[in-house]
Tab-separated table of C-alpha atoms in Angstrom:
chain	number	residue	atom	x	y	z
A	226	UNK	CA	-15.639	-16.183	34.846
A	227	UNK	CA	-15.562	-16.016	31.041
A	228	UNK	CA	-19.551	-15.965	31.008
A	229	UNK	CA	-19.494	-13.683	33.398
A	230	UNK	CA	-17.387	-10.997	31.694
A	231	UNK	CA	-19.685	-11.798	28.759
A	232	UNK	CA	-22.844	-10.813	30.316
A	233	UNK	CA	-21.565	-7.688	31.530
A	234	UNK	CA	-20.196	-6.318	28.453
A	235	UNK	CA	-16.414	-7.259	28.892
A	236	UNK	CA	-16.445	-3.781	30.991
A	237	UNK	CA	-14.013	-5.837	33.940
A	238	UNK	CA	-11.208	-7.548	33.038
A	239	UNK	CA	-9.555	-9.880	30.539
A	240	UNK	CA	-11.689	-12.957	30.033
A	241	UNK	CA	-9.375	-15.964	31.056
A	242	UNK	CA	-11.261	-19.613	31.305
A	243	UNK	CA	-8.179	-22.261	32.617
A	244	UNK	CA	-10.548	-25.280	31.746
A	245	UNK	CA	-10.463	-24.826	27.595
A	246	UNK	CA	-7.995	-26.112	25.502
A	247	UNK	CA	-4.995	-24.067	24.502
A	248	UNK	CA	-6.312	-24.012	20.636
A	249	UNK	CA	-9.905	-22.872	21.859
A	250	UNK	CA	-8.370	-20.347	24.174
A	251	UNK	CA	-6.172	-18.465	21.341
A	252	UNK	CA	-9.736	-18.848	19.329
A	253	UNK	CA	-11.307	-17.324	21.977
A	254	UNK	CA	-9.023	-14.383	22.038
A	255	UNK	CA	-9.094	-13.849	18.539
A	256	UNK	CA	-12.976	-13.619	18.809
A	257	UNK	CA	-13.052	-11.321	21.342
A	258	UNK	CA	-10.689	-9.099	19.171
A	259	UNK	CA	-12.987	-9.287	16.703
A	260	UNK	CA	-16.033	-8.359	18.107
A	261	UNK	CA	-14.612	-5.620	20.127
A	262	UNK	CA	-12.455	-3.036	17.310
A	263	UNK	CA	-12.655	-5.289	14.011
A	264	UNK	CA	-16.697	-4.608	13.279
A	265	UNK	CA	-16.074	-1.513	10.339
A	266	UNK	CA	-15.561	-3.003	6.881
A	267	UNK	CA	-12.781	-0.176	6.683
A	268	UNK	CA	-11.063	-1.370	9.161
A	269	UNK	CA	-11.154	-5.041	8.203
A	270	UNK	CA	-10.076	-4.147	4.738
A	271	UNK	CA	-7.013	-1.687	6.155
A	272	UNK	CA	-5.878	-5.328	8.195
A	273	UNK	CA	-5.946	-7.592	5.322
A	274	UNK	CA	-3.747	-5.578	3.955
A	275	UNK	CA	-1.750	-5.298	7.095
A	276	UNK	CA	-2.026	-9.143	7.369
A	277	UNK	CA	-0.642	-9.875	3.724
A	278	UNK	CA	2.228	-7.719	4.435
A	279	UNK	CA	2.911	-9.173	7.902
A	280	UNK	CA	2.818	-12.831	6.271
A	281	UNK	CA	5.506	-11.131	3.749
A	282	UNK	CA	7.606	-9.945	6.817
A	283	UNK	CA	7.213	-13.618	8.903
A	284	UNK	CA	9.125	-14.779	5.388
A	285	UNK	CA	11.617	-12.417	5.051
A	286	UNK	CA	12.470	-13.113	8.552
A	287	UNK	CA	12.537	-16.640	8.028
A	288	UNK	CA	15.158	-16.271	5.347
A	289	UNK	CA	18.171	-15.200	8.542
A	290	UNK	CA	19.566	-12.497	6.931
A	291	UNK	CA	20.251	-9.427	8.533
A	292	UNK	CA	19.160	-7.417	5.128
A	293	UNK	CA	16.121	-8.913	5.210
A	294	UNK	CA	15.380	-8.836	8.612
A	295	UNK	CA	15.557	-5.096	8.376
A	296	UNK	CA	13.567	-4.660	5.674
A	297	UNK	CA	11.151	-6.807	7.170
A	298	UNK	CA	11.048	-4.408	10.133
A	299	UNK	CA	10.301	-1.312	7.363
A	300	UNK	CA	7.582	-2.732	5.791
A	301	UNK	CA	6.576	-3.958	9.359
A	302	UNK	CA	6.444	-0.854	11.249
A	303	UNK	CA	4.458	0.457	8.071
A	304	UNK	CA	1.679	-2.713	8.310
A	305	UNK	CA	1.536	-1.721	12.086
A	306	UNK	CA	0.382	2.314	10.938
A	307	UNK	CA	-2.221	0.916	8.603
A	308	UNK	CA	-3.256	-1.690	11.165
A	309	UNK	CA	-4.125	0.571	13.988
A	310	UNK	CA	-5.132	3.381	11.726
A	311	UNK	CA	-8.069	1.362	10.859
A	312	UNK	CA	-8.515	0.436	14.673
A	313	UNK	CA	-8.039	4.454	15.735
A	314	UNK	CA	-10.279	6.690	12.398
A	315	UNK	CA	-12.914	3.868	11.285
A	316	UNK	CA	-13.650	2.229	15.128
A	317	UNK	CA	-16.453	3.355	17.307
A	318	UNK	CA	-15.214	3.529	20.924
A	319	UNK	CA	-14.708	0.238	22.099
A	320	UNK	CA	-12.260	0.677	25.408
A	321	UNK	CA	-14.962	-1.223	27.654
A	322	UNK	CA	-15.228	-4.062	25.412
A	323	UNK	CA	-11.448	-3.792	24.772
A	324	UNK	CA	-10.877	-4.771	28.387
A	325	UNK	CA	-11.852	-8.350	28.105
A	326	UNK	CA	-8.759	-8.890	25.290
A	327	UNK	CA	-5.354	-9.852	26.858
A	328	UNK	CA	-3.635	-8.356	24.151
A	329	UNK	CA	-3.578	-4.219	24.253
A	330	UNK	CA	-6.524	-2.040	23.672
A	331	UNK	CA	-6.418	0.684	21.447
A	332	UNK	CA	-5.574	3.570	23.205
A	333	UNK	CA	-2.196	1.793	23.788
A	334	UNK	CA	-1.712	0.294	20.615
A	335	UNK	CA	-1.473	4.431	19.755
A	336	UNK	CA	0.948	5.290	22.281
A	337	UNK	CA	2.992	2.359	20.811
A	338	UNK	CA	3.135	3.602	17.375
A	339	UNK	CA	3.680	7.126	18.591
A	340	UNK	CA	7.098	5.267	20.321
A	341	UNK	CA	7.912	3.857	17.376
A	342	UNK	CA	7.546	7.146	15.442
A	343	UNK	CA	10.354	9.044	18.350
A	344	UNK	CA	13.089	6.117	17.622
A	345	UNK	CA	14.665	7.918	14.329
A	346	UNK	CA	15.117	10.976	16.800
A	347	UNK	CA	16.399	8.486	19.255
A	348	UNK	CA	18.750	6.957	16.930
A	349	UNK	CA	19.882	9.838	15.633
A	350	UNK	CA	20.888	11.594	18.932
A	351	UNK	CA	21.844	8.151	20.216
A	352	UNK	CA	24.866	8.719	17.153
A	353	UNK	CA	25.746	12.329	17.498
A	354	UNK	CA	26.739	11.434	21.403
A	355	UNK	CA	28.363	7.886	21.312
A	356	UNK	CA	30.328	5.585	19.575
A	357	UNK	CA	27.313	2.739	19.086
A	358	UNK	CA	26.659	1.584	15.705
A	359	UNK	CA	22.956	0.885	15.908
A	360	UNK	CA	20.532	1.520	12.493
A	361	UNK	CA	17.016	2.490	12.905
A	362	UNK	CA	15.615	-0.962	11.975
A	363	UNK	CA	17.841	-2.822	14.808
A	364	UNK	CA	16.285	-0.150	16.796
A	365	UNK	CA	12.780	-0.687	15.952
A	366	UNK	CA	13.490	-4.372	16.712
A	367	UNK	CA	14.846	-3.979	20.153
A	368	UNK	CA	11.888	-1.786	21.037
A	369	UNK	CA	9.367	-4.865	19.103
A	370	UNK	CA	10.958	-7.428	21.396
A	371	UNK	CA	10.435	-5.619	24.722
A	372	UNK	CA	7.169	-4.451	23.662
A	373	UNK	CA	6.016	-8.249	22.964
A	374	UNK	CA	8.154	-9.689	25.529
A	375	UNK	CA	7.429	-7.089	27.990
A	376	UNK	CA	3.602	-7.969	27.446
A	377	UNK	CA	4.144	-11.601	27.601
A	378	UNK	CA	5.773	-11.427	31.352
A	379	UNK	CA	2.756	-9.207	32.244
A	380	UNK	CA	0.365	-11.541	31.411
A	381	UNK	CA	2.613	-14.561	32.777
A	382	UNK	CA	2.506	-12.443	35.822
A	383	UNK	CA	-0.922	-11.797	36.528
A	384	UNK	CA	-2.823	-15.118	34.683
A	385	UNK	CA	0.569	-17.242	34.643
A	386	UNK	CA	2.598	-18.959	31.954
A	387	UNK	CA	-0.580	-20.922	29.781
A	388	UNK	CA	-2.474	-17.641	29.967
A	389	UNK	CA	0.567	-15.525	28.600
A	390	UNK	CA	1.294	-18.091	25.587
A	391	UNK	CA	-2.539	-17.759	24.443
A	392	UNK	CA	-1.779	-13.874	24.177
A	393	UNK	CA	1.776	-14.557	21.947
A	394	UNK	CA	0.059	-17.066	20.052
A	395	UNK	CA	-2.756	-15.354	19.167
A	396	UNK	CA	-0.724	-12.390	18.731
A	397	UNK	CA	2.069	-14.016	16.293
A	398	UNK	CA	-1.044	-16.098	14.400
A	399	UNK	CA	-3.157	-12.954	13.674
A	400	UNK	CA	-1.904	-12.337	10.042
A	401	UNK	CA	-2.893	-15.793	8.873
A	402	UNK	CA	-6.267	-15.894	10.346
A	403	UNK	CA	-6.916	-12.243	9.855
A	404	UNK	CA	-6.642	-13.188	5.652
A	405	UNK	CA	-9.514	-16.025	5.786
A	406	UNK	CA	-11.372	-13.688	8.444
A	407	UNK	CA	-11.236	-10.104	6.200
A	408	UNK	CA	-10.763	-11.105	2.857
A	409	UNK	CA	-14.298	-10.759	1.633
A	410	UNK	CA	-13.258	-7.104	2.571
A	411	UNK	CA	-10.874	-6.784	-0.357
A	412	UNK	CA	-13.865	-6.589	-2.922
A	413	UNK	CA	-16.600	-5.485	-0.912
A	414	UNK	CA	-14.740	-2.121	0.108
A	415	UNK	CA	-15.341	-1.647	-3.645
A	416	UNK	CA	-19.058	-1.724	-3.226
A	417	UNK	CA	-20.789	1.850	-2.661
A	418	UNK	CA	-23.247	0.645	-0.453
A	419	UNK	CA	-20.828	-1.292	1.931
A	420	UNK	CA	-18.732	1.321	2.043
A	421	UNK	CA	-20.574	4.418	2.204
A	422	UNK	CA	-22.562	2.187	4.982
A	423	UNK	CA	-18.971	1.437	6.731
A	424	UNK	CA	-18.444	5.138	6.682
A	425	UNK	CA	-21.442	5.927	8.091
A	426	UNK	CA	-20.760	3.872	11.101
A	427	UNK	CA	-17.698	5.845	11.519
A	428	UNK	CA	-18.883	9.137	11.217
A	429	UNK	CA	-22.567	9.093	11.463
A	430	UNK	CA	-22.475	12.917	11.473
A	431	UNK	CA	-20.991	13.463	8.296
A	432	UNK	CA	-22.115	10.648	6.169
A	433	UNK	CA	-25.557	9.313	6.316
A	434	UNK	CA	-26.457	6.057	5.798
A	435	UNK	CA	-27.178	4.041	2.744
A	436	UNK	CA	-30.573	3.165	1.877
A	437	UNK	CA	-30.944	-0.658	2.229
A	438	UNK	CA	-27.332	-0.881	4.094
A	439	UNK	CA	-26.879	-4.327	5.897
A	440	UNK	CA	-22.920	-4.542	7.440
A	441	UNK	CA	-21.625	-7.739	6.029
A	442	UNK	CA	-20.405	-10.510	7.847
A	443	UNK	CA	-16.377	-11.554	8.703
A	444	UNK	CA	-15.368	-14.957	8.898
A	445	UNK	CA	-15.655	-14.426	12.286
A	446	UNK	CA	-19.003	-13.631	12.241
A	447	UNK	CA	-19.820	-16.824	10.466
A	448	UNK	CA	-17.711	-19.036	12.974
A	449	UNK	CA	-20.028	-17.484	16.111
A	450	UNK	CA	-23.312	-18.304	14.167
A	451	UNK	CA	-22.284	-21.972	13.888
């Protein structure tokens, strides 16, 4: 099945393969992320700065206190923005190849930060009409859990329980493999060539591209060759 969905372009469903190892599946996963919405050096650069933040937040979390926790869901919500901002302006259209992740393609990862942005107004009227003493960062964290959870029983529903834990896993993990993966980004956005190249890829209309451009490789790249 997982060949399969390879050879055709990941145009049909998610690829699930039962017979690999959990680690290898979450790998798998990741890889398929990759190659599907994390090719524009913009975009990788935009998530390793997403992914240092996030590893920030997983601390502050860590620590178990409720001021921290909602700070951690401030600087969260604003890793998420530059996260799929560098999935929605710098990424060709990828919603075929999308289809073979089972995390959420990009189109939804949108209408999940455009929920996130109609919680203050939420909150807001939530307190000018009843008595419940809810801030906008416990708020934000209800709608993270049944956005996460909420995926997780989807998957557990259609693939079953293994297949739903590769998704969390490989969901929660991102940040610290997205660092080794991108990092190379952090200097070479500061290259002309790369990045007038990178822009080019984005809007081949407007910018043209670089003599002598070659995109450079991701960790992930380098993992496939060997």
């Amino acid at each position: 099945q997982a060949a399969a969905a390879a050879a055709e372009g990941y145009r049909t469903k998610p690829v699930v393969d039962q017979s690999e190892g959990f680690i290898a599946a979450v790998m798998r996963q990741k890889q398929i992320d990759h190659e599907a919405s994390h090719s524009n050096l913009c975009n990788q650069f935009l998530h390793l700065l997403s992914s240092a933040l996030f590893v920030v937040d997983y601390w502050w979390v860590c620590k178990g206190n409720m001021e921290y926790l909602e700070l951690a869901m401030y600087t969260g919500l604003f890793s998420l923005i530059i996260r799929q901002a560098g999935h929605y302006i710098f990424e060709p259209p990828c919603h075929d190849k999308e289809q073979a992740m089972l995390g959420f393609d990009t189109q939804n990862k949108v209408r999940i930060v455009l929920l996130f942005a109609v919680v203050p107004a939420m909150v807001i009227l939530q307190a000018l009409t009843s008595d419940l003493d809810i801030s906008l960062a416990q708020a934000w964290l209800v709608v993270t859990f049944s956005i996460v959870f909420g995926r997780v029983a989807l998957l557990w529903y259609r693939y079953g329980f293994m297949v739903s834990m590769h998704w969390w896993v490989k969901f929660m993990t991102d940040p610290f493999t997205d660092i080794p993966a991108y990092w190379k980004s952090g200097y070479q956005i500061f290259n002309p060539t790369l990045l007038k190249g990178a822009l080019h890829e984005s809007f081949p209309n407007t910018v043209a591209k670089p003599q002598g451009y070659v995109r450079p490789a991701s960790g992930y790249d380098h993992v496939k060759a060997h």
